[in-house]
Short mmCIF file of C-alpha atoms (C1' of nucleotides) in Angstrom, two decimals:
data_model
loop_
_atom_site.label_atom_id
_atom_site.label_comp_id
_atom_site.label_asym_id
_atom_site.label_seq_id
_atom_site.Cartn_x
_atom_site.Cartn_y
_atom_site.Cartn_z
CA MET O 17 -86.37 -6.28 29.84
CA GLU O 18 -85.86 -9.42 32.00
CA VAL O 19 -82.82 -11.95 31.43
CA ASN O 20 -84.50 -15.12 31.28
CA THR O 21 -82.49 -17.17 28.64
CA LYS O 22 -78.91 -18.29 28.96
CA ARG O 23 -78.12 -16.98 25.55
CA LYS O 24 -79.63 -13.65 26.77
CA LYS O 25 -77.29 -13.68 29.22
CA GLU O 26 -73.95 -14.27 27.22
CA VAL O 27 -74.99 -11.38 25.06
CA LEU O 28 -75.26 -9.18 28.03
CA ASN O 29 -72.16 -10.74 29.20
CA ALA O 30 -70.41 -9.94 25.75
CA ALA O 31 -71.61 -6.28 25.61
CA LEU O 32 -70.64 -5.20 29.22
CA THR O 33 -66.77 -6.16 28.10
CA LEU O 34 -67.25 -4.13 24.88
CA PHE O 35 -69.32 -1.02 26.40
CA ARG O 36 -66.26 -1.32 29.06
CA HIS O 37 -63.15 -1.19 26.63
CA ARG O 38 -64.58 0.76 23.87
CA GLY O 39 -67.66 2.86 25.18
CA TYR O 40 -71.30 2.00 24.68
CA GLU O 41 -71.53 4.93 21.80
CA SER O 42 -68.44 3.53 20.35
CA THR O 43 -69.39 -0.60 20.31
CA SER O 44 -71.74 -1.33 17.42
CA MET O 45 -74.33 -3.92 16.87
CA ARG O 46 -71.95 -5.69 14.14
CA GLN O 47 -69.18 -5.80 16.77
CA LEU O 48 -71.02 -7.25 19.37
CA ALA O 49 -72.31 -10.16 16.60
CA LYS O 50 -68.87 -10.36 15.73
CA GLU O 51 -68.15 -11.23 19.58
CA LEU O 52 -70.65 -13.79 19.86
CA ASN O 53 -70.18 -15.63 16.03
CA LEU O 54 -73.40 -14.50 14.85
CA GLU O 55 -75.03 -12.59 12.36
CA VAL O 56 -76.47 -8.98 13.39
CA ALA O 57 -79.68 -10.03 12.74
CA SER O 58 -79.94 -12.45 15.13
CA LEU O 59 -79.06 -10.20 17.89
CA TYR O 60 -82.44 -9.18 17.81
CA SER O 61 -83.89 -12.28 18.40
CA HIS O 62 -82.60 -11.58 22.19
CA ILE O 63 -83.24 -7.81 22.74
CA SER O 64 -85.37 -5.35 21.42
CA ALA O 65 -82.81 -2.26 21.29
CA LYS O 66 -79.18 -1.70 21.53
CA SER O 67 -80.58 0.47 24.61
CA ASP O 68 -81.90 -2.66 26.46
CA LEU O 69 -78.23 -3.77 27.18
CA LEU O 70 -77.13 -0.37 28.78
CA GLU O 71 -80.32 -0.26 30.53
CA VAL O 72 -79.77 -3.88 32.15
CA ILE O 73 -76.71 -2.49 33.22
CA CYS O 74 -77.14 0.52 34.84
CA PHE O 75 -80.43 -0.33 36.70
CA GLY O 76 -78.88 -3.74 37.84
CA MET O 77 -75.73 -1.28 39.38
CA ALA O 78 -78.20 1.06 41.12
CA ASP O 79 -80.04 -1.47 42.85
CA LYS O 80 -76.96 -3.07 44.08
CA PHE O 81 -76.20 0.35 44.97
CA LEU O 82 -79.83 1.47 46.77
CA LEU O 83 -79.83 -2.39 48.55
CA GLY O 84 -76.40 -2.02 50.29
CA ALA O 85 -77.25 1.85 51.23
CA LYS O 86 -80.54 0.38 52.71
CA GLU O 87 -78.34 -2.12 54.75
CA VAL O 88 -76.49 0.06 56.13
CA ASN O 89 -78.75 2.16 57.05
CA ASP O 90 -80.76 -0.17 59.07
CA ILE O 91 -78.04 -1.50 61.40
CA TYR O 92 -75.85 1.21 62.18
CA PHE O 93 -76.42 4.54 63.96
CA ASN O 94 -73.63 6.68 64.15
CA ALA O 95 -72.97 9.07 61.78
CA GLU O 96 -69.16 8.14 61.80
CA GLU O 97 -69.50 4.30 61.36
CA LYS O 98 -73.00 4.69 59.19
CA LEU O 99 -70.55 6.53 56.56
CA ARG O 100 -67.62 4.03 57.32
CA MET O 101 -69.88 1.39 56.25
CA TYR O 102 -71.31 3.52 53.52
CA ILE O 103 -67.83 3.91 51.35
CA ALA O 104 -67.15 0.26 52.35
CA ASN O 105 -70.40 -1.04 50.48
CA HIS O 106 -69.46 1.31 47.57
CA ILE O 107 -65.81 0.05 47.31
CA SER O 108 -67.07 -3.39 47.42
CA LEU O 109 -69.55 -3.23 44.94
CA LEU O 110 -67.35 -1.15 42.27
CA THR O 111 -64.08 -3.54 42.77
CA GLN O 112 -66.15 -6.89 42.55
CA ASN O 113 -68.27 -5.12 39.35
CA MET O 114 -65.44 -3.47 37.73
CA ASP O 115 -66.92 -3.97 33.88
CA SER O 116 -70.25 -2.87 35.27
CA SER O 117 -69.51 -0.12 36.87
CA ILE O 118 -67.41 1.36 34.51
CA VAL O 119 -69.92 1.99 31.88
CA PHE O 120 -72.65 2.49 34.60
CA LEU O 121 -70.81 5.91 35.47
CA ARG O 122 -69.33 6.35 32.45
CA ASP O 123 -72.16 5.57 30.26
CA TRP O 124 -75.61 6.83 31.82
CA ARG O 125 -75.88 9.50 29.58
CA PHE O 126 -76.87 7.33 26.56
CA LEU O 127 -79.46 6.06 28.30
CA PRO O 128 -82.81 6.76 26.30
CA ASP O 129 -84.35 9.81 28.25
CA ASP O 130 -87.36 8.47 29.60
CA LYS O 131 -85.40 5.84 31.66
CA LYS O 132 -81.98 8.73 31.92
CA GLU O 133 -85.11 10.26 34.00
CA GLN O 134 -85.71 7.46 36.18
CA PHE O 135 -82.07 6.55 36.55
CA VAL O 136 -81.16 9.84 37.35
CA GLU O 137 -83.84 9.90 40.07
CA LEU O 138 -82.24 6.73 41.77
CA ARG O 139 -78.95 8.45 41.85
CA ASN O 140 -80.13 11.23 43.92
CA LYS O 141 -81.65 8.65 46.00
CA TYR O 142 -78.22 7.51 46.87
CA GLU O 143 -76.78 10.70 47.24
CA ASP O 144 -79.51 11.56 49.48
CA GLY O 145 -78.25 8.79 51.80
CA ILE O 146 -74.82 10.06 52.13
CA ARG O 147 -75.98 13.97 52.67
CA GLU O 148 -78.20 12.74 55.58
CA ILE O 149 -75.42 11.62 57.16
CA ILE O 150 -73.03 14.64 56.75
CA GLU O 151 -75.96 16.50 58.01
CA THR O 152 -76.49 14.29 61.18
CA GLY O 153 -72.87 14.15 61.88
CA ILE O 154 -72.92 18.18 61.35
CA SER O 155 -76.10 18.63 63.73
CA GLU O 156 -74.17 15.84 66.28
CA HIS O 157 -71.67 18.02 66.62
CA VAL O 158 -69.33 15.22 65.19
CA PHE O 159 -68.34 16.67 61.61
CA ASN O 160 -67.77 20.13 60.92
CA PRO O 161 -69.93 22.38 59.23
CA SER O 162 -69.34 22.77 55.58
CA ASP O 163 -70.81 22.95 52.08
CA ILE O 164 -73.10 19.74 52.67
CA LYS O 165 -73.74 19.40 48.96
CA MET O 166 -70.05 19.80 47.70
CA ALA O 167 -68.90 17.58 50.84
CA THR O 168 -71.17 14.72 49.42
CA LEU O 169 -70.14 15.42 45.69
CA THR O 170 -66.30 15.67 46.52
CA ILE O 171 -66.97 12.46 48.79
CA LEU O 172 -68.39 10.29 45.85
CA SER O 173 -65.99 11.09 43.53
CA SER O 174 -62.93 10.30 45.31
CA LEU O 175 -64.86 6.72 45.63
CA ASN O 176 -65.99 6.27 41.68
CA TRP O 177 -62.04 7.64 40.87
CA VAL O 178 -61.40 4.24 42.38
CA VAL O 179 -62.43 2.23 39.73
CA GLU O 180 -59.88 4.26 37.06
CA TRP O 181 -56.82 2.61 39.22
CA TYR O 182 -57.78 -0.15 41.05
CA LYS O 183 -56.29 -3.35 39.82
CA PRO O 184 -57.25 -6.53 41.20
CA GLU O 185 -54.00 -7.95 41.17
CA GLY O 186 -52.66 -5.18 42.99
CA SER O 187 -51.37 -4.69 46.50
CA LEU O 188 -54.21 -3.08 47.74
CA THR O 189 -57.25 -4.69 48.68
CA PRO O 190 -60.67 -3.28 48.40
CA GLN O 191 -60.99 -3.16 52.37
CA GLU O 192 -57.58 -1.73 52.63
CA ILE O 193 -58.71 1.22 49.79
CA ALA O 194 -62.17 1.59 51.79
CA ASN O 195 -60.61 2.28 55.11
CA ASP O 196 -57.84 4.54 53.80
CA LEU O 197 -60.66 6.84 51.93
CA SER O 198 -62.88 6.51 54.70
CA ASN O 199 -59.75 7.84 57.16
CA PHE O 200 -59.00 10.12 54.36
CA ILE O 201 -62.25 11.58 54.01
CA LEU O 202 -63.54 11.48 57.69
CA ASN O 203 -59.93 13.46 58.80
CA GLY O 204 -61.72 16.15 56.24
CA LEU O 205 -65.25 15.93 58.00
CA LYS O 206 -64.41 15.20 61.60
CA LYS O 207 -63.86 18.19 64.29
CA ASN O 208 -60.19 18.08 65.05
CA ASN O 209 -60.52 19.13 69.07
CA LEU O 210 -60.37 15.33 70.17
CA MET U 4 -53.00 23.57 14.08
CA GLU U 5 -52.24 26.90 15.02
CA VAL U 6 -55.60 28.83 14.83
CA ASN U 7 -54.30 32.08 12.96
CA THR U 8 -57.61 33.34 11.69
CA LYS U 9 -60.41 35.12 13.17
CA ARG U 10 -62.79 32.67 11.41
CA LYS U 11 -60.31 29.61 12.47
CA LYS U 12 -61.43 30.65 16.32
CA GLU U 13 -65.05 31.04 15.73
CA VAL U 14 -65.09 27.24 14.09
CA LEU U 15 -63.07 26.37 17.53
CA ASN U 16 -65.79 28.29 19.89
CA ALA U 17 -68.40 26.68 18.21
CA ALA U 18 -67.04 23.31 18.04
CA LEU U 19 -66.04 24.04 21.73
CA THR U 20 -69.98 24.30 22.63
CA LEU U 21 -70.69 21.83 20.82
CA PHE U 22 -68.34 18.84 22.41
CA ARG U 23 -68.94 20.39 26.05
CA HIS U 24 -73.03 19.56 25.62
CA ARG U 25 -73.33 16.60 23.19
CA GLY U 26 -69.52 15.26 23.69
CA TYR U 27 -66.94 15.16 20.78
CA GLU U 28 -67.94 11.71 19.16
CA SER U 29 -71.94 12.48 19.11
CA THR U 30 -71.07 15.80 17.43
CA SER U 31 -70.98 15.70 13.65
CA MET U 32 -69.38 18.13 11.68
CA ARG U 33 -72.94 18.45 9.85
CA GLN U 34 -74.01 19.69 13.20
CA LEU U 35 -70.93 22.29 13.90
CA ALA U 36 -71.28 23.45 10.16
CA LYS U 37 -75.38 24.41 10.95
CA GLU U 38 -73.65 26.07 14.08
CA LEU U 39 -71.77 28.25 11.64
CA ASN U 40 -74.56 28.55 8.84
CA LEU U 41 -71.89 26.79 6.60
CA GLU U 42 -72.24 23.61 4.61
CA VAL U 43 -69.92 21.05 5.91
CA ALA U 44 -67.46 20.81 3.23
CA SER U 45 -66.45 24.80 4.04
CA LEU U 46 -65.00 23.76 7.35
CA TYR U 47 -62.74 21.82 5.52
CA SER U 48 -61.01 25.22 4.46
CA HIS U 49 -60.26 26.02 7.95
CA ILE U 50 -59.27 22.61 9.47
CA SER U 51 -58.36 19.68 8.05
CA ALA U 52 -59.58 16.78 10.16
CA LYS U 53 -62.22 16.47 12.79
CA SER U 54 -59.61 15.76 15.35
CA ASP U 55 -57.75 18.90 14.95
CA LEU U 56 -60.21 20.27 16.82
CA LEU U 57 -60.05 18.31 19.67
CA GLU U 58 -56.31 18.68 19.72
CA VAL U 59 -56.51 22.49 19.88
CA ILE U 60 -58.74 22.04 22.78
CA CYS U 61 -56.66 19.11 25.01
CA PHE U 62 -53.37 20.44 24.36
CA GLY U 63 -54.65 23.95 25.00
CA MET U 64 -55.84 22.73 28.51
CA ALA U 65 -52.75 20.83 29.16
CA ASP U 66 -50.50 23.56 28.97
CA LYS U 67 -51.98 26.03 31.24
CA PHE U 68 -52.61 23.29 33.33
CA LEU U 69 -48.31 22.77 33.57
CA LEU U 70 -47.97 26.49 33.37
CA GLY U 71 -49.72 26.88 36.48
CA ALA U 72 -47.88 24.28 38.25
CA LYS U 73 -44.24 25.37 37.07
CA GLU U 74 -44.92 28.71 38.54
CA VAL U 75 -46.20 27.70 41.71
CA ASN U 76 -43.11 25.24 41.91
CA ASP U 77 -40.90 28.30 41.45
CA ILE U 78 -42.25 30.17 44.06
CA TYR U 79 -43.50 28.14 46.99
CA PHE U 80 -41.40 26.20 49.37
CA ASN U 81 -43.17 24.22 52.17
CA ALA U 82 -45.39 21.38 51.15
CA GLU U 83 -48.82 22.41 52.55
CA GLU U 84 -48.48 25.85 51.15
CA LYS U 85 -47.30 24.20 47.40
CA LEU U 86 -50.62 21.93 47.69
CA ARG U 87 -52.59 24.80 48.76
CA MET U 88 -51.46 26.83 45.51
CA TYR U 89 -51.71 24.05 43.35
CA ILE U 90 -55.07 22.90 44.14
CA ALA U 91 -55.85 26.78 43.69
CA ASN U 92 -54.36 27.05 40.51
CA HIS U 93 -56.12 23.54 39.28
CA ILE U 94 -59.64 25.23 40.62
CA SER U 95 -59.40 28.62 38.76
CA LEU U 96 -58.38 27.02 35.43
CA LEU U 97 -61.23 24.54 35.56
CA THR U 98 -63.95 27.12 36.71
CA GLN U 99 -62.41 29.91 33.71
CA ASN U 100 -62.58 27.34 31.29
CA MET U 101 -65.63 25.56 32.07
CA ASP U 102 -66.38 24.43 28.21
CA SER U 103 -62.42 23.44 27.73
CA SER U 104 -62.09 21.52 30.79
CA ILE U 105 -65.42 19.52 30.21
CA VAL U 106 -64.46 18.44 26.91
CA PHE U 107 -60.54 17.67 28.19
CA LEU U 108 -61.38 15.85 30.98
CA ARG U 109 -63.73 13.83 29.13
CA ASP U 110 -62.85 13.30 25.69
CA TRP U 111 -59.20 13.31 25.49
CA ARG U 112 -59.82 9.45 25.10
CA PHE U 113 -60.33 9.92 21.62
CA LEU U 114 -57.61 11.55 20.40
CA PRO U 115 -55.38 10.39 17.46
CA ASP U 116 -53.46 7.68 18.88
CA ASP U 117 -49.87 9.81 18.77
CA LYS U 118 -51.39 12.80 19.89
CA LYS U 119 -52.98 10.42 22.80
CA GLU U 120 -49.64 9.60 23.70
CA GLN U 121 -47.96 13.02 24.07
CA PHE U 122 -51.07 14.18 25.97
CA VAL U 123 -50.73 11.30 28.60
CA GLU U 124 -47.03 11.94 28.81
CA LEU U 125 -48.00 15.36 29.57
CA ARG U 126 -50.77 14.46 32.32
CA ASN U 127 -48.47 12.10 33.70
CA LYS U 128 -46.14 15.20 34.25
CA TYR U 129 -48.88 17.24 35.74
CA GLU U 130 -49.49 14.23 38.23
CA ASP U 131 -45.86 13.88 38.99
CA GLY U 132 -45.92 17.60 40.21
CA ILE U 133 -48.58 16.50 42.80
CA ARG U 134 -47.18 13.51 43.87
CA GLU U 135 -43.49 14.59 44.64
CA ILE U 136 -45.26 17.59 46.92
CA ILE U 137 -46.84 14.62 49.06
CA GLU U 138 -43.52 12.86 49.02
CA THR U 139 -42.04 15.64 50.08
CA GLY U 140 -44.39 16.60 52.89
CA ILE U 141 -44.17 12.95 54.11
CA SER U 142 -40.44 12.62 54.13
CA GLU U 143 -40.52 15.85 56.13
CA HIS U 144 -42.88 14.81 58.87
CA VAL U 145 -45.98 17.02 57.60
CA PHE U 146 -47.74 14.70 56.24
CA ASN U 147 -48.97 11.34 57.11
CA PRO U 148 -47.69 8.46 55.35
CA SER U 149 -50.00 6.81 52.75
CA ASP U 150 -50.10 5.26 49.35
CA ILE U 151 -48.94 8.17 47.67
CA LYS U 152 -50.33 7.00 43.95
CA MET U 153 -53.82 6.60 45.87
CA ALA U 154 -53.77 9.57 47.49
CA THR U 155 -52.60 11.67 44.37
CA LEU U 156 -55.18 10.17 42.29
CA THR U 157 -58.09 10.76 45.01
CA ILE U 158 -56.96 14.36 45.22
CA LEU U 159 -57.26 15.02 41.36
CA SER U 160 -60.74 13.31 41.58
CA SER U 161 -61.78 15.21 44.29
CA LEU U 162 -60.66 18.47 42.02
CA ASN U 163 -61.93 17.33 38.64
CA TRP U 164 -65.43 16.57 40.01
CA VAL U 165 -65.67 19.74 40.55
CA VAL U 166 -66.83 20.92 36.66
CA GLU U 167 -69.48 18.49 37.46
CA TRP U 168 -71.22 20.69 39.79
CA TYR U 169 -69.79 24.32 39.69
CA LYS U 170 -72.18 26.72 38.41
CA PRO U 171 -70.66 30.09 37.79
CA GLU U 172 -73.57 31.99 39.46
CA GLY U 173 -73.87 29.82 42.50
CA SER U 174 -73.06 30.81 46.33
CA LEU U 175 -69.30 29.78 46.24
CA THR U 176 -66.66 31.45 44.52
CA PRO U 177 -63.74 29.70 43.05
CA GLN U 178 -61.59 30.37 46.10
CA GLU U 179 -63.98 29.68 48.84
CA ILE U 180 -64.15 26.20 46.76
CA ALA U 181 -60.16 26.11 46.52
CA ASN U 182 -59.92 26.66 50.16
CA ASP U 183 -62.29 23.92 51.38
CA LEU U 184 -61.22 21.44 49.22
CA SER U 185 -57.42 22.19 50.70
CA ASN U 186 -58.96 21.98 53.95
CA PHE U 187 -60.64 18.91 53.30
CA ILE U 188 -57.27 17.49 51.75
CA LEU U 189 -55.04 18.65 53.79
CA ASN U 190 -57.08 17.38 56.78
CA GLY U 191 -56.95 14.16 55.02
CA LEU U 192 -53.31 14.07 54.50
CA LYS U 193 -51.45 16.16 57.79
CA LYS U 194 -50.62 14.64 61.15
CA ASN U 195 -53.23 15.39 63.77
CA ASN U 196 -50.14 15.77 66.33
CA LEU U 197 -50.21 19.57 66.33
"C1'" DC M 16 -97.54 -35.88 16.87
"C1'" DT M 17 -97.92 -31.17 16.87
"C1'" DT M 18 -97.57 -26.73 18.64
"C1'" DC M 19 -94.58 -23.24 20.47
"C1'" DC M 20 -90.44 -20.70 21.43
"C1'" DA M 21 -85.60 -20.25 21.45
"C1'" DT M 22 -82.27 -19.67 18.06
"C1'" DA M 23 -80.43 -18.00 13.79
"C1'" DC M 24 -79.91 -16.54 9.00
"C1'" DG M 25 -79.67 -13.51 4.16
"C1'" DA M 26 -80.77 -9.04 2.42
"C1'" DA M 27 -82.02 -4.87 2.79
"C1'" DC M 28 -83.79 -0.54 4.72
"C1'" DG M 29 -82.78 4.44 5.32
"C1'" DG M 30 -80.07 7.24 7.58
"C1'" DC M 31 -75.88 9.50 9.40
"C1'" DC M 32 -70.78 9.89 9.23
"C1'" DG M 33 -65.94 12.09 7.90
"C1'" DT M 34 -63.64 13.65 4.06
"C1'" DT M 35 -62.53 15.23 -0.99
"C1'" DA M 36 -62.47 16.92 -5.90
"C1'" DG M 37 -63.44 20.62 -8.27
"C1'" DC M 38 -64.58 25.01 -8.42
"C1'" DA M 39 -66.06 30.20 -7.55
"C1'" DA M 40 -66.20 34.55 -5.28
"C1'" DA M 41 -64.54 37.81 -1.97
"C1'" DT M 42 -60.74 40.08 0.03
"C1'" DA M 43 -56.71 41.61 1.21
"C1'" DT M 44 -51.97 42.50 -0.18
"C1'" DA M 45 -48.43 44.20 -3.51
"C1'" DT R 8 -54.38 46.91 -11.10
"C1'" DA R 9 -52.86 42.16 -10.43
"C1'" DT R 10 -52.07 38.38 -7.60
"C1'" DA R 11 -52.41 35.67 -3.44
"C1'" DT R 12 -55.13 34.03 0.18
"C1'" DT R 13 -59.24 33.07 2.64
"C1'" DT R 14 -63.70 31.59 2.76
"C1'" DG R 15 -67.08 29.18 0.96
"C1'" DC R 16 -69.84 26.39 -2.27
"C1'" DT R 17 -72.24 21.91 -4.74
"C1'" DA R 18 -72.03 16.85 -5.48
"C1'" DA R 19 -70.12 12.96 -4.41
"C1'" DC R 20 -67.09 9.20 -2.19
"C1'" DG R 21 -67.31 4.83 0.61
"C1'" DG R 22 -68.68 3.26 4.64
"C1'" DC R 23 -70.54 2.21 8.93
"C1'" DC R 24 -74.90 2.92 11.82
"C1'" DG R 25 -79.34 0.84 14.20
"C1'" DT R 26 -82.94 -1.70 12.86
"C1'" DT R 27 -86.53 -4.65 10.54
"C1'" DC R 28 -88.45 -8.13 7.23
"C1'" DG R 29 -89.63 -13.23 6.23
"C1'" DT R 30 -87.72 -17.31 6.66
"C1'" DA R 31 -85.63 -21.77 8.53
"C1'" DT R 32 -84.01 -25.22 12.12
"C1'" DG R 33 -84.17 -27.58 15.91
"C1'" DG R 34 -85.71 -28.88 20.79
"C1'" DA R 35 -88.95 -28.72 24.56
"C1'" DA R 36 -93.98 -29.47 26.09
"C1'" DG R 37 -98.36 -30.82 25.45
#
DNA sequence: CTTCCATACGAACGGCCGTTAGCAAATATA
DNA sequence: TATATTTGCTAACGGCCGTTCGTATGGAAG
């Protein structure tokens, strides 16, 4: 589904707020309609199904993450630097798109089966990027050998958890968070014989 | 609600499996009844509401976590050792109760309001235990000064994510996972001037 | 001026939801 | 054997769900 009219974008934004705070499955089309001062049926002048809304959110974020990863891969070479940039990009996207991020991390499971398959493919592609950096670091004797899959998932879980506690008005900036987490993670990965 | 009859326990077990794989909200009483070869109404001879089942699961796990934390606090003194034992206990409980853990981590939000409040209190108590260890480590100059709240939540997210990928038949034992995660986390926390 | 498209409506569809009332059989307890 | 408790049933309740049909309006594009 393309978001090609102003009204469509308004519908999407209202849905985004509701999905974030109530979850996709617990948000009804009737609630969404009320939020927009519309009748339920009118929503279907703009979208063809509720799941359209979830799709736009999930794939929109997936694209952003993959684009950022691609840029990092094109510019940086050394494993530590690359991982730091991956983390900075990840935290920046999460904190700048809190609503979408929360929905996309929590509710992708409710995508229709075929879309869910596509989505998981994209997510695996992103995870592979991190896995490869760790592998490079290990083979270049910069990182300690470790279970690579576990390291990747542990790193991602630390990063993604940020949406659960980050407050834009809080004391830590996204840059500081990214930096702290990078230090934390790299201390966990790096050889200690410097 | 007490689980005081055999049949009640069977109902609870069936619910647990369904909740784990479909989520609490997406599991209907009719599905649960079918799983037990019962009519829907018969379920209400054993429980008084669907939310009873979620309560038993969530508070059952909360109790286990807090009990483990209490034991660790009673035995160990030094901050690093204590944190290692906290982590070992946490991973052991998660991997030995995969179904309950997944439900309890994901679906506690759907507890009725009053029970949810109680639950969050218990969770905060558990988080405080970890926070205190980190504070002790910092004040004893064993750990680097850092944002303590962030460190606590980052550690918990790394630990809890384990339920997303742990496979009992996989190559890593819970002990190995706890050990690897402890090293990873402690490297991130410890002063490097040894 | 007409055609087209975005936008919105009321009414209804079949279906699933958690829960209750009232009753019956089985099983354990005394 | 009499009594109490556990376990189960049929039928129904009001309510919410996503979606569809047919229709109407208003403004932009040709």
